[in-house]
């Protein structure tokens, strides 16, 4: 495979390197201006932004701190029964409207009015340390969230300005006195720092205040607050964002207090209802106890009974014990009936344990009733947060139904067992009663009265003890949540000032790059021949340096024959002679993309250069729209020319051929400018004229209109051997080159050559270093709006 080249292609060629150097040299100033400018804009923008701070607090759920847990009857946990805390529900409780409404109501005096200081650049909200304080006695709801402009007039008066129904309203009032209007009743209180000596400085400050509704404050807090539950923990982290951290700390501190009070409320309610139930039982027992004492006293007085013997005392003790057990059993049956009625009727929205707490000993009913109460409280709370169809609510309802069903079965069984126990007690009592028949009747009656009195005293003492225990339990109740971190300011969360500055710097750099790319690919001028070669494969046969005021200099190759400009035209002449154009390479058309690129200047100087070499040369001024060849040659406008020949005003071609001031150089001027120049170009006589020039002269140079505006040049190309397209380094861009490529392909132009005019810095291989010139072909040329035209 000898035909395969082993030479590796370079990743970055010299051509790529030259492109990078040229782009950097032409655009180095752009990032130096854009980046600092955009950074300054960013600094000003950041300065106007309001800082937002975040305040955080943490709450521990299911707090297990110990407290008094004695039951009303036994040692089972009365308040200590804890169920699983659904953290998602607790989050919704904290964010609930009712809880936040309590916070707003509690802090209404501090949150109802927002105060601002209006500066020239930005408005800053203040919280405290103001020279005045607004107390809202009453206000029209339509003025909520309306800015009130406030100015201090002197140490005793102020001015308020606000807008109502698109009309400006001004009110003047006195400090510490009600300002009463149809729309509001306000009292502006003067603070201690508003002294007479400070009034002059405070008068220059523009203040503003806004009065908020409760709904606005609640919605604002809900927008700015968030509740997070870290994984695998029972901790709720509550965050509140605010531009004033002190206000956020105040709100979260009040929120913590209200949340803990809410957690305590259900336990307090249960405790109070238990005490109420015990008091009711005490009232009933007190009546029975008083009746027993009165009956016994009356009987003793009536029967003159002073004391009983030892046997009577022993007998009374045994009978009394059984009577006490019987009364307790009967009380338990009554409690079971009450509990069964509570369960079946289901009228109490917050289930209250009835008197079963008094006698039930095995703990099952106590635990079941406590669970039922806890489930009922949880269901009531869920009803405030969700609808009946919520799966959590449905599951809770099912659990409540199951507990009630199990309780009813257990109550029925326990009642049957208790009745059997009462039957046994009655049997024992009957046995002792039969044995006691031998006792005298009055002693027997006395034993009955004493037995009832003892039973009632025992029950009364028992209820008093449980009432005291319940009150002790109330004093020891703590919530099942604890504040483990008080509200604290964790710092500024927005805006991200460093990030914004980086973004503005990055944006400035990106915009600079975009501008450079746009300039490079759309607006960058073709400054040198190397740049031109990078853009096109069309040959460039010459580079013309930049020169000033070329119109006044006339034919520069004659005025300054030793200049670098003249040398450049001699190089073009040489390149044309050796260009691979064909045998008869003596007819050239010179055109450009737009006016002002040096087309006519190139035509005249190239023709003069060819004539100076001894070649008989003629220049045809076929730019009939704006002829200027005669000006460059320093001649007056001719009376006859190409247009007079075509119209028949001249009989022969020789009449319009004018010799120039240069030997071997002749001219066919345009003549008078016709109203329809393009129609003259299409004339058959023009073909005869061009053929005559090609036959009688060695070189024919045709100066044509710009190809970017008019199609005359495209028509004339068919009569020439080569097309010389003049580009100007001050105006020609990549778009111009693309236009020429499209022109070449669409018209199948065989010999198209570029001449780059107006190059300011020419490399060493082009003549000398540092010489340049300009061609001032103005844009007021008068061609109409053709291809590439810009106003």
PDB file of N, CA, C and O in Angstrom, residues 5-61:
ATOM      1  N   UNK A   5      -0.336   7.664   2.221  1.00  0.00           N
ATOM      2  CA  UNK A   5       0.653   8.558   2.820  1.00  0.00           C
ATOM      3  C   UNK A   5       0.722   8.297   4.314  1.00  0.00           C
ATOM      4  O   UNK A   5      -0.285   8.143   4.987  1.00  0.00           O
ATOM      5  N   UNK A   6       1.940   8.238   4.836  1.00  0.00           N
ATOM      6  CA  UNK A   6       2.159   8.038   6.265  1.00  0.00           C
ATOM      7  C   UNK A   6       2.241   9.353   7.026  1.00  0.00           C
ATOM      8  O   UNK A   6       2.421   9.373   8.228  1.00  0.00           O
ATOM      9  N   UNK A   7       2.130  10.455   6.346  1.00  0.00           N
ATOM     10  CA  UNK A   7       2.228  11.764   6.987  1.00  0.00           C
ATOM     11  C   UNK A   7       0.946  12.054   7.752  1.00  0.00           C
ATOM     12  O   UNK A   7      -0.144  11.984   7.222  1.00  0.00           O
ATOM     13  N   UNK A   8       1.116  12.352   9.026  1.00  0.00           N
ATOM     14  CA  UNK A   8      -0.032  12.657   9.872  1.00  0.00           C
ATOM     15  C   UNK A   8      -0.445  14.100   9.703  1.00  0.00           C
ATOM     16  O   UNK A   8       0.395  14.990   9.632  1.00  0.00           O
ATOM     17  N   UNK A   9      -1.772  14.291   9.641  1.00  0.00           N
ATOM     18  CA  UNK A   9      -2.304  15.636   9.509  1.00  0.00           C
ATOM     19  C   UNK A   9      -2.308  16.331  10.869  1.00  0.00           C
ATOM     20  O   UNK A   9      -2.723  15.763  11.876  1.00  0.00           O
ATOM     21  N   UNK A  10      -1.835  17.568  10.928  1.00  0.00           N
ATOM     22  CA  UNK A  10      -1.765  18.326  12.177  1.00  0.00           C
ATOM     23  C   UNK A  10      -3.158  18.674  12.670  1.00  0.00           C
ATOM     24  O   UNK A  10      -4.066  18.956  11.879  1.00  0.00           O
ATOM     25  N   UNK A  11      -3.322  18.640  13.995  1.00  0.00           N
ATOM     26  CA  UNK A  11      -4.622  18.981  14.577  1.00  0.00           C
ATOM     27  C   UNK A  11      -4.931  20.454  14.366  1.00  0.00           C
ATOM     28  O   UNK A  11      -6.043  20.826  14.008  1.00  0.00           O
ATOM     29  N   UNK A  12      -3.957  21.307  14.587  1.00  0.00           N
ATOM     30  CA  UNK A  12      -4.099  22.743  14.374  1.00  0.00           C
ATOM     31  C   UNK A  12      -3.102  23.163  13.308  1.00  0.00           C
ATOM     32  O   UNK A  12      -1.887  23.041  13.488  1.00  0.00           O
ATOM     33  N   UNK A  13      -3.612  23.616  12.193  1.00  0.00           N
ATOM     34  CA  UNK A  13      -2.755  24.025  11.079  1.00  0.00           C
ATOM     35  C   UNK A  13      -2.361  25.491  11.239  1.00  0.00           C
ATOM     36  O   UNK A  13      -2.888  26.215  12.090  1.00  0.00           O
ATOM     37  N   UNK A  14      -1.417  25.902  10.397  1.00  0.00           N
ATOM     38  CA  UNK A  14      -0.998  27.299  10.419  1.00  0.00           C
ATOM     39  C   UNK A  14      -2.151  28.209  10.041  1.00  0.00           C
ATOM     40  O   UNK A  14      -2.276  29.327  10.558  1.00  0.00           O
ATOM     41  N   UNK A  15      -3.025  27.711   9.192  1.00  0.00           N
ATOM     42  CA  UNK A  15      -4.198  28.485   8.794  1.00  0.00           C
ATOM     43  C   UNK A  15      -5.118  28.728   9.989  1.00  0.00           C
ATOM     44  O   UNK A  15      -5.611  29.845  10.195  1.00  0.00           O
ATOM     45  N   UNK A  16      -5.326  27.672  10.808  1.00  0.00           N
ATOM     46  CA  UNK A  16      -6.149  27.832  12.011  1.00  0.00           C
ATOM     47  C   UNK A  16      -5.495  28.789  12.993  1.00  0.00           C
ATOM     48  O   UNK A  16      -6.166  29.620  13.616  1.00  0.00           O
ATOM     49  N   UNK A  17      -4.185  28.668  13.132  1.00  0.00           N
ATOM     50  CA  UNK A  17      -3.463  29.548  14.048  1.00  0.00           C
ATOM     51  C   UNK A  17      -3.576  31.008  13.598  1.00  0.00           C
ATOM     52  O   UNK A  17      -3.784  31.905  14.423  1.00  0.00           O
ATOM     53  N   UNK A  18      -3.458  31.238  12.301  1.00  0.00           N
ATOM     54  CA  UNK A  18      -3.584  32.600  11.786  1.00  0.00           C
ATOM     55  C   UNK A  18      -4.980  33.153  12.031  1.00  0.00           C
ATOM     56  O   UNK A  18      -5.159  34.348  12.332  1.00  0.00           O
ATOM     57  N   UNK A  19      -6.002  32.281  11.892  1.00  0.00           N
ATOM     58  CA  UNK A  19      -7.380  32.717  12.141  1.00  0.00           C
ATOM     59  C   UNK A  19      -7.560  33.138  13.596  1.00  0.00           C
ATOM     60  O   UNK A  19      -8.158  34.179  13.888  1.00  0.00           O
ATOM     61  N   UNK A  20      -7.010  32.340  14.515  1.00  0.00           N
ATOM     62  CA  UNK A  20      -7.144  32.667  15.936  1.00  0.00           C
ATOM     63  C   UNK A  20      -6.451  33.982  16.244  1.00  0.00           C
ATOM     64  O   UNK A  20      -6.998  34.844  16.946  1.00  0.00           O
ATOM     65  N   UNK A  21      -5.229  34.152  15.708  1.00  0.00           N
ATOM     66  CA  UNK A  21      -4.490  35.390  15.965  1.00  0.00           C
ATOM     67  C   UNK A  21      -5.249  36.594  15.416  1.00  0.00           C
ATOM     68  O   UNK A  21      -5.349  37.647  16.063  1.00  0.00           O
ATOM     69  N   UNK A  22      -5.802  36.457  14.225  1.00  0.00           N
ATOM     70  CA  UNK A  22      -6.511  37.573  13.611  1.00  0.00           C
ATOM     71  C   UNK A  22      -7.771  37.931  14.411  1.00  0.00           C
ATOM     72  O   UNK A  22      -8.085  39.110  14.615  1.00  0.00           O
ATOM     73  N   UNK A  23      -8.514  36.901  14.880  1.00  0.00           N
ATOM     74  CA  UNK A  23      -9.722  37.160  15.662  1.00  0.00           C
ATOM     75  C   UNK A  23      -9.368  37.854  16.973  1.00  0.00           C
ATOM     76  O   UNK A  23     -10.032  38.816  17.388  1.00  0.00           O
ATOM     77  N   UNK A  24      -8.294  37.411  17.625  1.00  0.00           N
ATOM     78  CA  UNK A  24      -7.886  38.032  18.880  1.00  0.00           C
ATOM     79  C   UNK A  24      -7.432  39.464  18.677  1.00  0.00           C
ATOM     80  O   UNK A  24      -7.764  40.358  19.472  1.00  0.00           O
ATOM     81  N   UNK A  25      -6.677  39.707  17.622  1.00  0.00           N
ATOM     82  CA  UNK A  25      -6.190  41.060  17.367  1.00  0.00           C
ATOM     83  C   UNK A  25      -7.336  42.012  17.047  1.00  0.00           C
ATOM     84  O   UNK A  25      -7.276  43.199  17.392  1.00  0.00           O
ATOM     85  N   UNK A  26      -8.373  41.500  16.387  1.00  0.00           N
ATOM     86  CA  UNK A  26      -9.476  42.368  15.981  1.00  0.00           C
ATOM     87  C   UNK A  26     -10.503  42.582  17.094  1.00  0.00           C
ATOM     88  O   UNK A  26     -11.235  43.574  17.072  1.00  0.00           O
ATOM     89  N   UNK A  27     -10.547  41.673  18.101  1.00  0.00           N
ATOM     90  CA  UNK A  27     -11.643  41.736  19.074  1.00  0.00           C
ATOM     91  C   UNK A  27     -11.170  41.722  20.524  1.00  0.00           C
ATOM     92  O   UNK A  27     -11.984  41.518  21.434  1.00  0.00           O
ATOM     93  N   UNK A  28      -9.889  41.939  20.792  1.00  0.00           N
ATOM     94  CA  UNK A  28      -9.375  41.854  22.152  1.00  0.00           C
ATOM     95  C   UNK A  28     -10.041  42.865  23.086  1.00  0.00           C
ATOM     96  O   UNK A  28     -10.164  42.650  24.287  1.00  0.00           O
ATOM     97  N   UNK A  29     -10.498  43.968  22.536  1.00  0.00           N
ATOM     98  CA  UNK A  29     -11.069  45.030  23.358  1.00  0.00           C
ATOM     99  C   UNK A  29     -12.494  44.722  23.809  1.00  0.00           C
ATOM    100  O   UNK A  29     -12.994  45.330  24.773  1.00  0.00           O
ATOM    101  N   UNK A  30     -13.167  43.781  23.139  1.00  0.00           N
ATOM    102  CA  UNK A  30     -14.578  43.509  23.459  1.00  0.00           C
ATOM    103  C   UNK A  30     -14.737  42.961  24.877  1.00  0.00           C
ATOM    104  O   UNK A  30     -15.518  43.499  25.673  1.00  0.00           O
ATOM    105  N   UNK A  31     -14.027  41.872  25.280  1.00  0.00           N
ATOM    106  CA  UNK A  31     -14.197  41.405  26.666  1.00  0.00           C
ATOM    107  C   UNK A  31     -13.711  42.405  27.705  1.00  0.00           C
ATOM    108  O   UNK A  31     -14.235  42.446  28.825  1.00  0.00           O
ATOM    109  N   UNK A  32     -12.733  43.237  27.329  1.00  0.00           N
ATOM    110  CA  UNK A  32     -12.253  44.228  28.289  1.00  0.00           C
ATOM    111  C   UNK A  32     -13.309  45.290  28.591  1.00  0.00           C
ATOM    112  O   UNK A  32     -13.268  45.937  29.638  1.00  0.00           O
ATOM    113  N   UNK A  33     -14.248  45.462  27.675  1.00  0.00           N
ATOM    114  CA  UNK A  33     -15.334  46.426  27.897  1.00  0.00           C
ATOM    115  C   UNK A  33     -16.597  45.741  28.408  1.00  0.00           C
ATOM    116  O   UNK A  33     -17.208  46.178  29.382  1.00  0.00           O
ATOM    117  N   UNK A  34     -16.976  44.624  27.763  1.00  0.00           N
ATOM    118  CA  UNK A  34     -18.258  43.980  28.074  1.00  0.00           C
ATOM    119  C   UNK A  34     -18.235  43.344  29.459  1.00  0.00           C
ATOM    120  O   UNK A  34     -19.180  43.506  30.241  1.00  0.00           O
ATOM    121  N   UNK A  35     -17.160  42.602  29.787  1.00  0.00           N
ATOM    122  CA  UNK A  35     -17.120  41.889  31.066  1.00  0.00           C
ATOM    123  C   UNK A  35     -17.173  42.850  32.252  1.00  0.00           C
ATOM    124  O   UNK A  35     -18.009  42.690  33.155  1.00  0.00           O
ATOM    125  N   UNK A  36     -16.304  43.890  32.328  1.00  0.00           N
ATOM    126  CA  UNK A  36     -16.434  44.828  33.459  1.00  0.00           C
ATOM    127  C   UNK A  36     -17.766  45.566  33.479  1.00  0.00           C
ATOM    128  O   UNK A  36     -18.321  45.831  34.546  1.00  0.00           O
ATOM    129  N   UNK A  37     -18.298  45.883  32.286  1.00  0.00           N
ATOM    130  CA  UNK A  37     -19.580  46.590  32.240  1.00  0.00           C
ATOM    131  C   UNK A  37     -20.697  45.724  32.792  1.00  0.00           C
ATOM    132  O   UNK A  37     -21.506  46.179  33.617  1.00  0.00           O
ATOM    133  N   UNK A  38     -20.750  44.456  32.369  1.00  0.00           N
ATOM    134  CA  UNK A  38     -21.806  43.572  32.853  1.00  0.00           C
ATOM    135  C   UNK A  38     -21.608  43.255  34.331  1.00  0.00           C
ATOM    136  O   UNK A  38     -22.582  43.101  35.083  1.00  0.00           O
ATOM    137  N   UNK A  39     -20.364  43.176  34.774  1.00  0.00           N
ATOM    138  CA  UNK A  39     -20.107  42.945  36.191  1.00  0.00           C
ATOM    139  C   UNK A  39     -20.599  44.137  37.026  1.00  0.00           C
ATOM    140  O   UNK A  39     -21.184  43.961  38.105  1.00  0.00           O
ATOM    141  N   UNK A  40     -20.376  45.352  36.510  1.00  0.00           N
ATOM    142  CA  UNK A  40     -20.864  46.542  37.214  1.00  0.00           C
ATOM    143  C   UNK A  40     -22.388  46.544  37.269  1.00  0.00           C
ATOM    144  O   UNK A  40     -22.986  46.889  38.303  1.00  0.00           O
ATOM    145  N   UNK A  41     -23.033  46.148  36.175  1.00  0.00           N
ATOM    146  CA  UNK A  41     -24.501  46.035  36.167  1.00  0.00           C
ATOM    147  C   UNK A  41     -24.947  45.000  37.201  1.00  0.00           C
ATOM    148  O   UNK A  41     -25.927  45.193  37.923  1.00  0.00           O
ATOM    149  N   UNK A  42     -24.206  43.880  37.276  1.00  0.00           N
ATOM    150  CA  UNK A  42     -24.548  42.846  38.238  1.00  0.00           C
ATOM    151  C   UNK A  42     -24.408  43.313  39.669  1.00  0.00           C
ATOM    152  O   UNK A  42     -25.248  43.011  40.522  1.00  0.00           O
ATOM    153  N   UNK A  43     -23.337  44.069  39.953  1.00  0.00           N
ATOM    154  CA  UNK A  43     -23.144  44.585  41.311  1.00  0.00           C
ATOM    155  C   UNK A  43     -24.285  45.529  41.689  1.00  0.00           C
ATOM    156  O   UNK A  43     -24.831  45.473  42.798  1.00  0.00           O
ATOM    157  N   UNK A  44     -24.686  46.381  40.751  1.00  0.00           N
ATOM    158  CA  UNK A  44     -25.803  47.297  41.021  1.00  0.00           C
ATOM    159  C   UNK A  44     -27.110  46.519  41.196  1.00  0.00           C
ATOM    160  O   UNK A  44     -27.915  46.827  42.083  1.00  0.00           O
ATOM    161  N   UNK A  45     -27.311  45.501  40.367  1.00  0.00           N
ATOM    162  CA  UNK A  45     -28.523  44.675  40.465  1.00  0.00           C
ATOM    163  C   UNK A  45     -28.567  43.946  41.810  1.00  0.00           C
ATOM    164  O   UNK A  45     -29.607  43.907  42.484  1.00  0.00           O
ATOM    165  N   UNK A  46     -27.425  43.384  42.231  1.00  0.00           N
ATOM    166  CA  UNK A  46     -27.365  42.667  43.503  1.00  0.00           C
ATOM    167  C   UNK A  46     -27.593  43.622  44.663  1.00  0.00           C
ATOM    168  O   UNK A  46     -28.238  43.277  45.657  1.00  0.00           O
ATOM    169  N   UNK A  47     -27.073  44.843  44.523  1.00  0.00           N
ATOM    170  CA  UNK A  47     -27.258  45.824  45.585  1.00  0.00           C
ATOM    171  C   UNK A  47     -28.744  46.137  45.800  1.00  0.00           C
ATOM    172  O   UNK A  47     -29.198  46.353  46.923  1.00  0.00           O
ATOM    173  N   UNK A  48     -29.508  46.146  44.725  1.00  0.00           N
ATOM    174  CA  UNK A  48     -30.934  46.462  44.821  1.00  0.00           C
ATOM    175  C   UNK A  48     -31.765  45.281  45.318  1.00  0.00           C
ATOM    176  O   UNK A  48     -32.909  45.459  45.723  1.00  0.00           O
ATOM    177  N   UNK A  49     -31.191  44.062  45.284  1.00  0.00           N
ATOM    178  CA  UNK A  49     -31.932  42.910  45.765  1.00  0.00           C
ATOM    179  C   UNK A  49     -32.045  42.945  47.283  1.00  0.00           C
ATOM    180  O   UNK A  49     -31.162  43.427  47.984  1.00  0.00           O
ATOM    181  N   UNK A  50     -33.138  42.413  47.779  1.00  0.00           N
ATOM    182  CA  UNK A  50     -33.382  42.361  49.217  1.00  0.00           C
ATOM    183  C   UNK A  50     -32.888  41.026  49.765  1.00  0.00           C
ATOM    184  O   UNK A  50     -33.213  39.970  49.224  1.00  0.00           O
ATOM    185  N   UNK A  51     -32.115  41.080  50.838  1.00  0.00           N
ATOM    186  CA  UNK A  51     -31.603  39.854  51.454  1.00  0.00           C
ATOM    187  C   UNK A  51     -32.735  39.112  52.155  1.00  0.00           C
ATOM    188  O   UNK A  51     -33.576  39.706  52.825  1.00  0.00           O
ATOM    189  N   UNK A  52     -32.755  37.788  51.983  1.00  0.00           N
ATOM    190  CA  UNK A  52     -33.747  36.926  52.631  1.00  0.00           C
ATOM    191  C   UNK A  52     -32.989  35.982  53.565  1.00  0.00           C
ATOM    192  O   UNK A  52     -32.047  35.301  53.142  1.00  0.00           O
ATOM    193  N   UNK A  53     -33.420  35.961  54.835  1.00  0.00           N
ATOM    194  CA  UNK A  53     -32.771  35.137  55.845  1.00  0.00           C
ATOM    195  C   UNK A  53     -33.684  33.968  56.203  1.00  0.00           C
ATOM    196  O   UNK A  53     -34.904  34.030  56.014  1.00  0.00           O
ATOM    197  N   UNK A  54     -33.076  32.914  56.725  1.00  0.00           N
ATOM    198  CA  UNK A  54     -33.842  31.742  57.152  1.00  0.00           C
ATOM    199  C   UNK A  54     -33.654  31.516  58.643  1.00  0.00           C
ATOM    200  O   UNK A  54     -32.528  31.497  59.145  1.00  0.00           O
ATOM    201  N   UNK A  55     -34.776  31.368  59.337  1.00  0.00           N
ATOM    202  CA  UNK A  55     -34.777  31.071  60.767  1.00  0.00           C
ATOM    203  C   UNK A  55     -35.315  29.659  60.942  1.00  0.00           C
ATOM    204  O   UNK A  55     -36.304  29.276  60.313  1.00  0.00           O
ATOM    205  N   UNK A  56     -34.642  28.879  61.797  1.00  0.00           N
ATOM    206  CA  UNK A  56     -34.982  27.461  61.934  1.00  0.00           C
ATOM    207  C   UNK A  56     -35.207  27.102  63.395  1.00  0.00           C
ATOM    208  O   UNK A  56     -34.588  27.670  64.304  1.00  0.00           O
ATOM    209  N   UNK A  57     -36.128  26.149  63.614  1.00  0.00           N
ATOM    210  CA  UNK A  57     -36.369  25.579  64.937  1.00  0.00           C
ATOM    211  C   UNK A  57     -36.637  24.089  64.768  1.00  0.00           C
ATOM    212  O   UNK A  57     -37.054  23.646  63.679  1.00  0.00           O
ATOM    213  N   UNK A  58     -36.398  23.309  65.836  1.00  0.00           N
ATOM    214  CA  UNK A  58     -36.589  21.859  65.762  1.00  0.00           C
ATOM    215  C   UNK A  58     -37.485  21.395  66.900  1.00  0.00           C
ATOM    216  O   UNK A  58     -37.341  21.829  68.056  1.00  0.00           O
ATOM    217  N   UNK A  59     -38.419  20.462  66.566  1.00  0.00           N
ATOM    218  CA  UNK A  59     -39.386  19.930  67.521  1.00  0.00           C
ATOM    219  C   UNK A  59     -39.227  18.415  67.564  1.00  0.00           C
ATOM    220  O   UNK A  59     -39.240  17.753  66.517  1.00  0.00           O
ATOM    221  N   UNK A  60     -39.079  17.857  68.778  1.00  0.00           N
ATOM    222  CA  UNK A  60     -39.000  16.416  68.963  1.00  0.00           C
ATOM    223  C   UNK A  60     -40.389  15.884  69.287  1.00  0.00           C
ATOM    224  O   UNK A  60     -41.013  16.299  70.265  1.00  0.00           O
ATOM    225  N   UNK A  61     -40.882  14.942  68.481  1.00  0.00           N
ATOM    226  CA  UNK A  61     -42.195  14.341  68.699  1.00  0.00           C
ATOM    227  C   UNK A  61     -42.064  13.114  69.592  1.00  0.00           C
ATOM    228  O   UNK A  61     -40.983  12.511  69.706  1.00  0.00           O
TER     229      UNK A  61
END
